[in-house]
Each structure stands twice: as structure tokens, then as C-alpha cells.
Amino acid sequence: MAVILSAEHISKSYTLKKLITDATVYIGEHDRIGIVGINGTGKSTLLKMIAGVEEPDSGTVMRRNGLRVSFLPQMPDYRQSRTALEQVLLDSPKDVGMPDEYEARALLMQLGIEDCNADVCTLSGGQKKRVALAAALIRPVDLLLLDEPTNHIDAQTVQFLEDRLAHYRGALMMVTHDRYFLDRVCSRIAELSGGELYMHDGNFSYYLEQKAARLDMANAQARKRSSILRREIEWIKRGAQARSTKQKARIQRFEEMSAIAGPQEEQKLSLTSTGTRLGRKIIECEHVGKAMGGEMLLRDFTYTILRDERMAVVGPNGCGKTTFLRMLAGQLAPDSGTMTVGETVRVGFFTQEFPHVDPKLRLIDFMRDIAEYVETPEGRFSASQMLEQFLFPPDVQYTPVEKLSGGEKRRLYLASVLMASPNVLLLDEPTNDLDIATLETLEDYLETFQGAVVVVSHDRYFLDRVAGRLFAFEDQKLVQYICTFSDYLEAHMQKDAPVREKKEEPAQRERRKELRMSYKEQRDYETIDARMAALQEKLEEIDRQVQKHASDFVRLTQLGEEREKTQKELDEAEERWLYLTDLAERIEQQKKA
């Protein structure tokens, strides 16, 4: 496959923060590369350098002559008053010919923008994203660069985009946290971690397998090195004399191994349950109706949210999902019907937009404005400790909010919502701008959260894992389904019969083969130390005999052969000891798990 773009040994820093160090990537003419990594590692920066929007501090980015590139930024910046149609024509790639208005209108309609003459300054975040998508996709190019293309768009649009990219003829590189999207569109995964770039062939599922194997190998090497070091330490403690060349080399090897750093564990978000006591009465909706801007959104909705509810609200953009959450949060009153909230309910509302704060406000002050301390089952946490749990170490906590990336702001906002100790969580598009590692941790947290959760999201993977009940906006009503979001979406897209209620089947737990030692391995493990000690003593005795018979050539020959044989036995015993020690440690870890 011909290479159309090469980025070699590129590095990038912002102030004192080193984002990318000596990264190299080659893009072939039919590559489909997904960039993953935790927020703040430089994914968008890498994409911008490849797009030519930013220059690397060092290294080179080389493009094939005449390479046609289209770039979708994470946050389209539409400040000047233009129609959606005018914006698409203006932002379309300049080196592939100007598209005609018919093409632009058709694509906008496919992406859900019905009014092509709407002013882009008045559009919602999701609608602006669709306009920017239309501009990026309007003409085929050699290299399509997309930064968070699935953010702020509904599931039907994601499906349309997925199908379009699956048949895209040029090369594709994108940043996204949509795991199903990565699995179905990408054939290579670029992982940014600790400033390093790791390339993996295969889709996202295969990447996870490769990464697990890479970490297992690194940990196995670390365990082996640790076992050797423990044995060498015991040897040195016995008073090893650094007289012979062999002994000097052994001490040098010990020092070199001691200096090797073990595998670096990735930073992982730690979410601690902070909910307060919740009574029996949560939120009761009776015949609720709501209209906005003269348009009816919801009619006659009746439902009682339960104490341990895991409820998802789905539907196309603009149908009223956010309005419904705002009514649950008490920010909007229904036009008809009633919403009754229990006395012990404390709502935590995670909205789509980061709260308006002074951009110069420091992270620690942002958290302290909510609470100085929060009580958790693990103890009392200060605002600073809570920030640390959300991967903001002390040296970062005095950074102004304006210095954070979009994903880091979302993580900070999530920390602030949980800092208030809610017992009912309302989450409006929580997956936007959050990295995959944070999403996985949030999913785990919601499984054990002691309270009710109502979530609005278009992330299929997230909803499949989190939601046990769906309410879909259909003809100005919320219709209840008990199924996964993927099943609902498939039936809805195909206009099949209504989704039938599914009986939950007991999860089939993957049976792991239990580690254990065989009878021979157990006997060897119990006697191997004594055997190695005996062989070591035998070697030392042979060395003494060599000095004693230094002038006897025949005897020296015999001793040389005997020493070689004994050394071989000792080497084999050491290999066996390493294997058995590693096996014993893994068995012990299995018992603890």
C-alpha cells in the first residue's frame, strides 16, 4: 500500500506539558486509523499536526504531492452570520472543486439539517457539528481527518455516517470514543499513552486483545526480573566476595537489572460512591406535557422513577430529551400534569455544556466552591483529593480552567457533580468528549451507584451496558421498551414490529482455567532452592580444586568438563526456578482475585 503521508519523530509541548514525544506514523492510501487515549494526551493535537493546522516542535510531516485533505475540527467555530448552506460551501475542501448547491442541500438533509437557510450562529452544538460534517464530507478527498465526528449527533446520524465511511475510498484518520464506531469503521488503532504512540493492526476489539497481551508480557518480564533480583539480593546478603570475574559480572548484572524501570501503569480514573440517603419516594410524573417555542414535545407522560432506576431517554436531536431532563431537575415546569420529587432527593445534573465560570478560575477553587469535603464509604475526601481521583494531580490543581482540553473539562465537570453527593443522577450526553477509559470507569460506577440514574445518550455501547429500561420519543410521547438500545435501534431503523420484551438470561461467565501446579511441579518447587544451593557449592568446590591442581593438566581437563556440566545443570535449575516462582505468584494472585 502506497504511503500518502508520513509523520516522523514528531513532538509537541504546551508550556511545560510534554504532549507527544518522538511519534511516528505512516498513513497508507486506504488506511482507516482510529486514535485513542485518555483525555489530555494529545489526540486532537496529533490530528491537527497531520492536517497542517499546527506545526510540530520537532520532526517532520511529509505529504504526497497533490494530496487532497479534508479536516473536521472537534468544535466548529461559527461566529459570523451565514446560512448553513453558505457555511458548507465556504468550508468545503478547496482543492477538489466547488460543490454545487444541490449536493450541499442533499447532504445537509441526510445529516438532519432540514432548514438549509438557518443561521449557523443560532444552531445547537449538534446542528453545528452536522454542518461541519457536511463540509468535510461534501467532496471525496485522499485523506479525511475527523475529530470526534459522532459527538452531539443522534444514533440515526451516527448510523448514516458509519455506513458512508465504511464505503469511503480514500484514507481515514479520526479521533472518537464511540467503541462500536471504532470496531466497525477502523482497521488500525493508534494509541497515545504517556507521550508515546503505539500502532496496532486490526479493529478496536483486536486492539484491546493486543494491548492486553502487551501488558501481560511486560508484567511477566517484570515478575521474572523481580524474582531474579530477590535471589541475587539473597546471594549478596550471604556475603558474596567480588573477587572472581564471574562474581564481578554477577554483581554488575544485578546493578543493571535494579536500574531497569518496571512497566508504567496507565493512570486510571477512580470514582468513589458519594451518594446520600435516598427515601422511598423519588420522582413521580403524572400526565406530564410540555411545549417549547410553540412546538409540542411531550404529551401525557406518566411514570414513577424507582430507587435503583437505570433509565435511558433516546430519540432524534431536537425531540425534547434535554427538556425532559431539565423538568426532572426542576429547572423547567411542565405545561400540564405534575412532577413530584421526594424530600430526600438530591439531584446531580450533568449537562451537555460546561458551566459558565471565570476562565481564570483555578481547578481547586472550582471544586471548593461546591464543597470543601465529601463523605464517601471510603472516608472523607477533600476537594484536592477528589481532583486527584479524577486524574488531576496536585501540580495541576492550580491550573486555570481555560488551560484544560475539552475532555479534561468534562472530567472536571463530572467530578464537581459527584462532589455534591447526589442520590439521583441526570446525565445529558455524558459520553461527549470523555475518553474510553473514563467511560468504562463511569459505566462501572453507575452499576454500583446507590440511587436512580436517568441518562440521555446516543452512544450505543454505553447505553447497552448502562440502561435497563428505554424511553423513546415517538410522536410526542415517551414509549417504554425493555431491551438493549442496539436491539431497539435495529428494529427502529428497519421499521420492524415493536421490540418485544426480552427475558434476561443469566450471564454466561467465561470459565477461566484454574492455575495449579502438577505433583512434579510442586515437588520441584519445594526442593529447587536446595538443589540450586548444592550446585552452587559444587561449583565453588570445583573452583577450589582448580586452584589446588593448577599444574596438573589431566586433572584440570577433568575439572573443566565437570564444571561445564555443573554450570549447565545450575542454569537449567535457575530457569526451572524462575518458571515455578512465576507460576506460584500467579496462583496466589488468582486466589486473591
XYZ file of C-alpha atoms in Angstrom:
593
model
C 0.000 0.000 0.000
C 1.437 3.356 -1.049
C 2.161 5.826 1.752
C 0.395 9.164 1.217
C 1.541 10.886 4.422
C 4.372 10.265 6.876
C 4.829 11.916 10.267
C 8.280 11.030 11.600
C 9.672 11.655 15.090
C 7.207 14.463 15.797
C 6.993 16.041 19.258
C 4.741 18.709 20.732
C 4.618 20.552 24.052
C 2.321 23.164 25.540
C 4.009 25.375 28.164
C 5.711 22.812 30.439
C 3.479 19.910 29.436
C 5.019 17.410 27.007
C 2.150 16.001 24.996
C 3.752 13.920 22.262
C 7.306 12.592 22.235
C 9.043 11.218 19.123
C 5.891 9.812 17.487
C 5.997 8.244 14.038
C 3.040 7.200 11.889
C 2.681 6.311 8.209
C -0.718 6.598 6.503
C -1.445 4.404 3.502
C -3.867 5.283 0.727
C -6.622 3.016 2.095
C -5.861 3.160 5.831
C -8.640 3.602 8.384
C -6.958 4.673 11.608
C -8.679 5.404 14.919
C -6.787 7.436 17.537
C -7.498 6.533 21.174
C -6.118 7.559 24.566
C -7.186 9.321 27.739
C -8.191 12.988 27.636
C -5.301 15.426 27.519
C -2.801 13.042 25.890
C -2.729 14.987 22.616
C -5.095 13.132 20.264
C -6.574 16.294 18.751
C -3.115 17.874 18.629
C -1.775 14.890 16.666
C -4.654 15.174 14.203
C -4.083 18.927 13.798
C -0.376 18.401 13.067
C -1.223 15.817 10.421
C -3.825 18.213 8.976
C -1.258 21.010 8.878
C -3.297 23.202 11.236
C -0.447 23.101 13.783
C 3.286 22.557 13.348
C 5.253 20.043 15.458
C 8.018 21.343 17.736
C 10.341 18.797 16.141
C 10.114 16.105 13.493
C 8.621 16.278 10.020
C 5.248 15.737 8.367
C 5.619 14.855 4.662
C 2.642 14.704 2.280
C 2.444 13.187 -1.169
C 2.413 15.803 -3.904
C -1.107 16.947 -4.655
C -2.554 15.218 -1.564
C -6.143 16.371 -1.006
C -7.064 16.634 2.693
C -10.328 17.406 4.483
C -10.347 18.172 8.235
C -13.260 18.176 10.702
C -12.367 20.073 13.902
C -13.709 18.958 17.265
C -15.579 22.222 17.906
C -16.664 24.152 14.769
C -16.181 27.876 15.361
C -19.094 29.639 13.709
C -19.106 33.284 14.796
C -20.099 35.044 11.586
C -23.712 35.041 10.498
C -24.144 32.713 7.490
C -26.708 30.181 6.389
C -25.901 26.506 6.872
C -25.706 26.119 3.093
C -23.261 29.043 2.742
C -21.079 27.613 5.546
C -20.821 24.217 3.856
C -19.835 25.762 0.530
C -17.302 28.027 2.255
C -15.653 25.266 4.343
C -15.585 22.530 1.705
C -12.071 21.386 0.646
C -10.603 23.978 -1.672
C -8.522 21.697 -3.929
C -11.288 19.357 -5.143
C -13.595 21.805 -6.889
C -16.540 23.794 -5.551
C -19.610 21.602 -4.874
C -22.928 22.777 -6.243
C -25.790 23.838 -4.014
C -27.822 20.723 -4.821
C -25.098 18.440 -3.419
C -24.770 20.557 -0.288
C -28.532 20.675 0.344
C -28.875 16.909 -0.157
C -26.074 16.114 2.279
C -27.372 18.562 4.887
C -30.780 16.902 4.663
C -29.207 13.459 5.061
C -27.411 14.731 8.154
C -30.650 16.038 9.662
C -30.423 19.762 8.810
C -33.853 20.438 7.300
C -33.557 24.229 7.110
C -30.509 24.907 4.946
C -31.058 28.657 5.323
C -30.831 28.608 9.127
C -28.210 30.944 10.613
C -25.277 28.829 11.854
C -24.804 31.157 14.833
C -28.237 30.184 16.150
C -27.802 26.406 15.718
C -27.306 23.978 18.602
C -23.963 22.258 19.163
C -25.230 19.096 17.469
C -26.536 21.015 14.459
C -23.230 22.902 14.084
C -21.426 19.567 14.129
C -23.653 18.320 11.301
C -22.925 21.396 9.193
C -19.181 20.888 9.733
C -19.577 17.186 8.835
C -21.337 18.124 5.625
C -18.460 20.461 4.706
C -15.867 17.744 5.424
C -17.727 15.012 3.506
C -19.134 17.006 0.569
C -16.230 16.094 -1.736
C -14.144 12.902 -1.838
C -10.522 13.533 -0.816
C -7.389 11.414 -0.433
C -7.223 11.815 3.363
C -10.198 12.516 5.615
C -9.331 13.681 9.163
C -12.209 13.677 11.682
C -12.044 14.890 15.293
C -14.911 13.409 17.344
C -17.322 13.013 14.397
C -20.001 11.252 16.499
C -20.210 13.878 19.257
C -23.554 15.698 19.600
C -25.289 13.733 16.834
C -28.083 11.194 17.255
C -27.919 7.465 16.647
C -29.559 7.613 13.222
C -26.978 10.145 12.015
C -24.174 8.055 13.513
C -25.508 5.077 11.548
C -25.576 7.140 8.337
C -22.015 8.346 8.960
C -20.843 4.816 9.764
C -22.287 3.460 6.506
C -20.808 6.323 4.471
C -17.317 5.911 5.940
C -17.455 2.123 5.510
C -17.581 2.735 1.742
C -15.173 5.671 1.695
C -12.452 5.113 -0.908
C -9.742 7.378 0.487
C -7.730 7.141 3.695
C -9.338 7.983 7.015
C -7.922 9.014 10.387
C -10.144 10.021 13.263
C -10.404 10.627 16.980
C -13.505 9.074 18.525
C -14.600 7.420 21.775
C -17.512 5.544 20.165
C -16.401 1.938 20.622
C -18.892 0.386 18.184
C -17.910 3.008 15.604
C -14.207 2.210 16.067
C -14.929 -1.500 15.744
C -16.900 -1.211 12.521
C -15.010 1.529 10.673
C -11.324 1.314 11.651
C -8.744 -1.268 10.603
C -5.826 0.206 12.604
C -5.697 1.767 16.064
C -3.192 4.433 17.140
C -2.925 4.638 20.927
C -1.438 7.718 22.614
C -0.216 6.964 26.122
C 2.339 8.883 28.168
C 3.512 10.811 25.116
C 4.228 7.595 23.200
C 2.343 6.441 20.097
C 1.590 2.718 19.706
C 0.239 1.405 16.392
C -1.958 -1.708 16.315
C -3.331 -3.500 13.256
C -6.963 -4.594 13.414
C -10.160 -3.042 14.722
C -10.815 -1.832 18.277
C -11.690 -5.269 19.675
C -8.458 -6.747 18.306
C -6.539 -3.737 19.629
C -7.834 -4.472 23.134
C -6.577 -8.046 22.816
C -3.173 -6.863 21.561
C -2.886 -4.292 24.337
C -3.772 -6.874 26.988
C -1.124 -9.222 25.559
C 1.434 -6.390 25.526
C 0.744 -5.536 29.155
C 0.766 -9.227 30.169
C 4.159 -9.665 28.523
C 5.547 -6.559 30.226
C 4.208 -7.738 33.591
C 5.599 -11.252 33.075
C 9.026 -9.792 32.302
C 8.749 -7.599 35.390
C 7.828 -10.627 37.560
C 10.762 -12.588 36.155
C 13.139 -9.692 36.765
C 11.767 -9.279 40.286
C 12.314 -12.974 41.024
C 15.905 -12.815 39.791
C 16.566 -9.680 41.833
C 15.222 -11.294 45.015
C 17.551 -14.243 44.536
C 20.537 -12.008 43.734
C 19.838 -9.934 46.838
C 19.916 -13.101 48.944
C 23.231 -14.063 47.309
C 24.731 -10.636 48.050
C 23.438 -10.751 51.638
C 25.300 -14.020 52.163
C 28.491 -12.006 51.777
C 29.431 -12.524 48.153
C 33.084 -11.746 47.539
C 33.629 -9.752 44.358
C 36.913 -11.489 43.609
C 36.410 -13.557 40.505
C 35.429 -12.191 37.113
C 32.303 -14.353 37.312
C 31.252 -12.789 40.628
C 32.020 -9.247 39.428
C 29.890 -9.824 36.335
C 27.069 -11.169 38.506
C 27.105 -8.064 40.744
C 27.176 -5.821 37.665
C 24.198 -7.689 36.215
C 22.315 -7.174 39.493
C 23.008 -3.437 39.405
C 21.886 -3.150 35.779
C 18.656 -5.060 36.436
C 17.930 -2.944 39.504
C 18.124 0.194 37.374
C 15.512 -1.053 34.865
C 12.133 0.589 35.438
C 9.118 -1.689 35.565
C 6.123 -1.311 33.241
C 4.360 2.006 33.817
C 0.736 1.603 34.816
C -1.681 3.861 32.979
C -3.435 6.494 35.014
C -6.933 5.293 35.781
C -9.861 7.336 36.910
C -11.110 6.348 40.364
C -14.784 7.057 41.017
C -15.943 6.825 44.619
C -19.606 6.500 45.530
C -20.712 9.787 47.076
C -24.493 9.418 47.195
C -26.584 10.413 50.209
C -29.508 8.537 51.761
C -32.493 8.193 49.458
C -36.053 7.682 50.700
C -38.767 5.575 49.078
C -40.264 8.416 47.042
C -38.081 9.540 44.139
C -39.781 11.337 41.210
C -43.400 10.777 40.169
C -44.641 12.029 36.781
C -48.372 12.207 36.172
C -49.840 13.173 32.767
C -46.876 15.474 32.070
C -46.944 17.587 28.921
C -44.503 20.181 27.580
C -44.199 22.502 24.575
C -41.255 24.736 23.626
C -41.333 27.573 21.104
C -44.890 26.724 20.152
C -43.952 23.111 19.317
C -45.382 20.250 21.364
C -42.591 17.965 22.609
C -44.237 15.668 25.167
C -47.823 14.606 25.830
C -49.408 12.767 28.745
C -46.341 11.074 30.286
C -46.960 9.080 33.459
C -44.243 7.119 35.210
C -42.687 6.712 38.669
C -38.894 6.658 38.739
C -37.736 3.901 41.075
C -34.996 3.985 43.679
C -32.480 1.935 41.674
C -33.712 3.021 38.231
C -31.348 2.760 35.257
C -33.322 4.579 32.603
C -32.280 5.879 29.181
C -34.151 8.523 27.167
C -33.499 8.293 23.423
C -34.679 9.949 20.246
C -33.506 12.235 17.429
C -31.942 15.644 18.063
C -34.482 18.292 18.965
C -37.224 15.889 20.110
C -37.122 17.110 23.743
C -34.697 14.845 25.616
C -32.761 17.667 27.299
C -36.017 19.485 28.050
C -37.295 16.352 29.804
C -34.137 16.138 31.943
C -34.456 19.804 32.839
C -38.003 19.155 34.054
C -36.760 16.252 36.189
C -34.067 18.561 37.595
C -36.651 21.210 38.461
C -35.228 23.775 36.034
C -38.403 23.759 33.908
C -42.018 23.295 34.931
C -44.354 21.084 32.891
C -47.141 22.833 30.976
C -49.588 20.184 32.105
C -49.599 17.409 34.676
C -47.378 17.208 37.750
C -43.866 16.161 38.726
C -43.471 15.338 42.415
C -39.981 14.987 43.897
C -39.241 13.151 47.163
C -37.933 15.127 50.137
C -34.635 13.205 50.340
C -33.840 13.523 46.618
C -30.615 15.345 45.829
C -30.233 15.711 42.062
C -26.883 15.786 40.304
C -27.386 17.165 36.769
C -24.509 16.605 34.321
C -25.440 18.851 31.381
C -24.035 18.971 27.843
C -22.363 22.331 28.380
C -19.593 23.100 30.879
C -20.885 25.640 33.450
C -20.040 29.248 32.736
C -17.153 30.148 35.040
C -14.320 32.636 35.072
C -11.746 31.111 32.673
C -9.005 32.213 35.084
C -10.596 30.234 37.949
C -8.262 27.530 39.262
C -9.386 23.906 39.346
C -9.081 23.652 43.133
C -11.198 26.781 43.627
C -13.809 25.468 41.187
C -14.184 22.350 43.364
C -14.069 24.198 46.696
C -16.922 26.418 45.551
C -19.056 23.246 45.527
C -17.789 21.669 48.757
C -14.633 21.584 50.854
C -15.168 17.914 51.743
C -17.324 14.996 50.632
C -18.214 11.902 52.665
C -17.782 8.520 50.949
C -17.852 4.879 52.110
C -14.032 5.006 51.911
C -13.842 8.037 54.199
C -13.786 11.806 53.988
C -12.322 13.338 50.817
C -11.163 16.920 50.427
C -11.659 18.854 47.194
C -7.982 18.280 46.378
C -8.245 14.519 46.973
C -11.368 14.365 44.806
C -9.455 16.075 41.996
C -6.661 13.527 42.355
C -9.199 10.719 41.939
C -10.197 12.332 38.655
C -6.587 12.384 37.403
C -5.784 15.978 38.322
C -2.604 15.692 40.446
C -1.662 18.456 42.945
C 0.707 20.193 40.500
C -2.211 20.620 38.036
C -4.881 21.707 40.520
C -3.793 25.353 40.452
C -4.112 25.485 36.641
C -6.772 27.862 35.248
C -9.833 26.149 33.777
C -9.114 27.750 30.380
C -5.951 25.639 30.024
C -7.866 22.339 30.026
C -8.750 20.354 26.920
C -12.398 19.707 26.100
C -12.213 16.194 27.545
C -10.443 17.374 30.704
C -13.177 19.977 31.266
C -15.816 17.243 31.004
C -13.893 15.141 33.520
C -13.632 18.115 35.895
C -17.339 18.815 35.489
C -18.173 15.181 36.293
C -16.036 15.431 39.437
C -17.910 18.560 40.502
C -21.323 16.896 40.030
C -20.316 13.917 42.174
C -18.691 16.213 44.750
C -22.189 17.425 45.643
C -23.133 13.860 46.811
C -26.247 13.353 44.636
C -28.544 10.355 45.012
C -30.307 10.890 41.661
C -28.086 11.356 38.615
C -29.334 13.029 35.433
C -26.736 12.644 32.685
C -27.174 14.578 29.428
C -24.826 13.196 26.761
C -22.151 12.123 29.278
C -20.097 10.352 26.604
C -19.315 13.530 24.635
C -15.584 14.297 24.892
C -14.917 11.671 27.586
C -12.179 9.174 26.745
C -12.804 5.427 26.623
C -11.008 4.703 29.913
C -13.157 7.287 31.721
C -16.313 5.928 30.085
C -15.502 2.395 31.248
C -14.935 3.653 34.796
C -18.174 5.659 34.693
C -20.047 2.568 33.485
C -18.647 0.560 36.400
C -19.561 3.357 38.811
C -23.175 3.541 37.597
C -23.585 -0.201 38.148
C -22.961 0.257 41.882
C -24.384 3.769 42.351
C -26.833 3.796 45.250
C -29.604 5.771 43.632
C -31.512 6.425 40.421
C -29.869 7.213 37.068
C -31.570 8.807 34.059
C -29.315 9.188 31.041
C -29.647 10.802 27.613
C -27.065 9.498 25.163
C -26.560 8.359 21.583
C -23.575 6.139 22.472
C -24.792 2.642 21.663
C -22.133 0.800 23.670
C -22.671 2.989 26.747
C -26.458 2.569 26.667
C -26.244 -1.176 26.042
C -24.177 -1.542 29.182
C -25.847 1.001 31.489
C -29.569 1.159 30.722
C -32.065 -1.494 31.769
C -35.081 0.457 30.510
C -35.542 2.704 27.453
C -37.990 5.531 26.895
C -38.060 6.634 23.254
C -39.588 9.863 21.956
C -42.120 8.773 19.334
C -44.876 11.085 18.054
C -44.547 13.451 21.043
C -44.809 10.598 23.520
C -42.291 8.649 25.589
C -42.735 4.967 24.722
C -41.232 2.394 27.049
C -39.058 -0.536 25.850
C -37.256 -3.150 27.872
C -34.390 -4.198 25.640
C -30.889 -3.083 24.722
C -30.506 0.133 22.772
C -28.874 -1.774 19.888
C -31.937 -4.038 19.620
C -34.284 -1.060 19.738
C -32.239 0.838 17.148
C -32.093 -2.128 14.769
C -35.849 -2.606 14.950
C -36.481 1.134 14.603
C -34.112 1.543 11.657
C -35.672 -1.395 9.833
C -39.190 -0.313 10.809
C -39.889 -3.756 12.147
C -42.605 -4.702 14.568
C -42.346 -3.219 18.082
C -39.492 -4.666 20.081
C -40.720 -7.423 22.353
C -39.729 -7.523 25.945
C -36.722 -9.757 26.405
C -36.250 -12.076 29.288
C -32.903 -11.553 30.844
C -30.785 -14.620 30.543
C -28.219 -15.393 33.185
C -24.853 -14.127 32.078
C -22.568 -16.828 30.824
C -19.428 -16.297 32.773
C -16.330 -17.145 30.925
C -14.718 -20.031 32.684
C -11.123 -19.376 33.385
C -8.859 -22.348 33.619
C -7.741 -22.575 37.223
C -3.982 -22.377 37.609
C -2.395 -25.126 39.685
C 0.876 -26.976 39.989
C 1.225 -30.597 38.994
C 2.561 -33.091 41.542
C 6.033 -32.956 39.933
C 5.989 -29.130 39.792
C 5.038 -28.978 43.472
C 7.912 -31.333 44.430
C 10.362 -29.368 42.295
C 9.159 -26.087 43.812
C 9.777 -27.414 47.336
C 13.294 -28.717 46.551
C 14.612 -26.349 43.858
C 16.242 -23.889 46.267
C 18.219 -26.642 47.977
C 19.222 -28.089 44.609
C 20.495 -24.720 43.320
C 22.390 -24.147 46.574
C 24.030 -27.568 46.269
C 25.018 -26.919 42.664
C 26.435 -23.510 43.600
C 28.519 -25.112 46.378
C 29.701 -27.774 43.936
C 30.859 -25.056 41.509
C 32.725 -23.293 44.299
C 34.391 -26.588 45.305
C 35.420 -27.203 41.656
C 36.954 -23.689 41.546
C 38.962 -24.504 44.696
C 40.146 -27.780 43.135
C 41.220 -25.881 40.001
C 43.441 -23.628 42.109
C 44.805 -26.652 44.004
C 45.704 -28.615 40.838
C 46.783 -25.686 38.710
C 49.832 -27.610 37.364
C 48.051 -30.939 36.676
C 46.828 -30.693 33.072
C 44.903 -34.011 33.117
C 43.112 -33.122 36.357
C 42.337 -29.610 35.089
C 40.754 -31.098 31.965
C 38.545 -33.352 34.101
C 37.607 -30.439 36.379
C 36.801 -28.235 33.356
C 34.412 -30.830 31.964
C 32.819 -31.330 35.374
C 32.449 -27.584 35.865
C 30.804 -27.134 32.460
C 28.335 -29.919 33.234
C 27.530 -28.493 36.685
C 27.105 -24.970 35.325
C 24.657 -26.290 32.726
C 22.684 -28.066 35.464
C 22.620 -24.846 37.511
C 21.430 -22.787 34.526
C 18.641 -25.287 33.891
C 17.706 -25.262 37.576
C 17.556 -21.456 37.557
C 15.251 -21.479 34.532
C 13.059 -24.041 36.277
C 13.074 -21.944 39.450
C 12.016 -18.830 37.526
C 9.138 -20.714 35.897
C 7.931 -22.236 39.171
C 8.236 -18.961 41.094
C 6.266 -17.085 38.445
C 3.613 -19.838 38.425
C 3.344 -19.719 42.235
C 2.891 -15.925 42.183
C 0.154 -16.124 39.527
C -1.639 -18.841 41.507
C -1.517 -16.609 44.590
C -2.883 -13.642 42.595
C -5.697 -15.881 41.282
C -6.647 -16.865 44.827
C -6.778 -13.201 45.913
C -8.877 -12.259 42.878
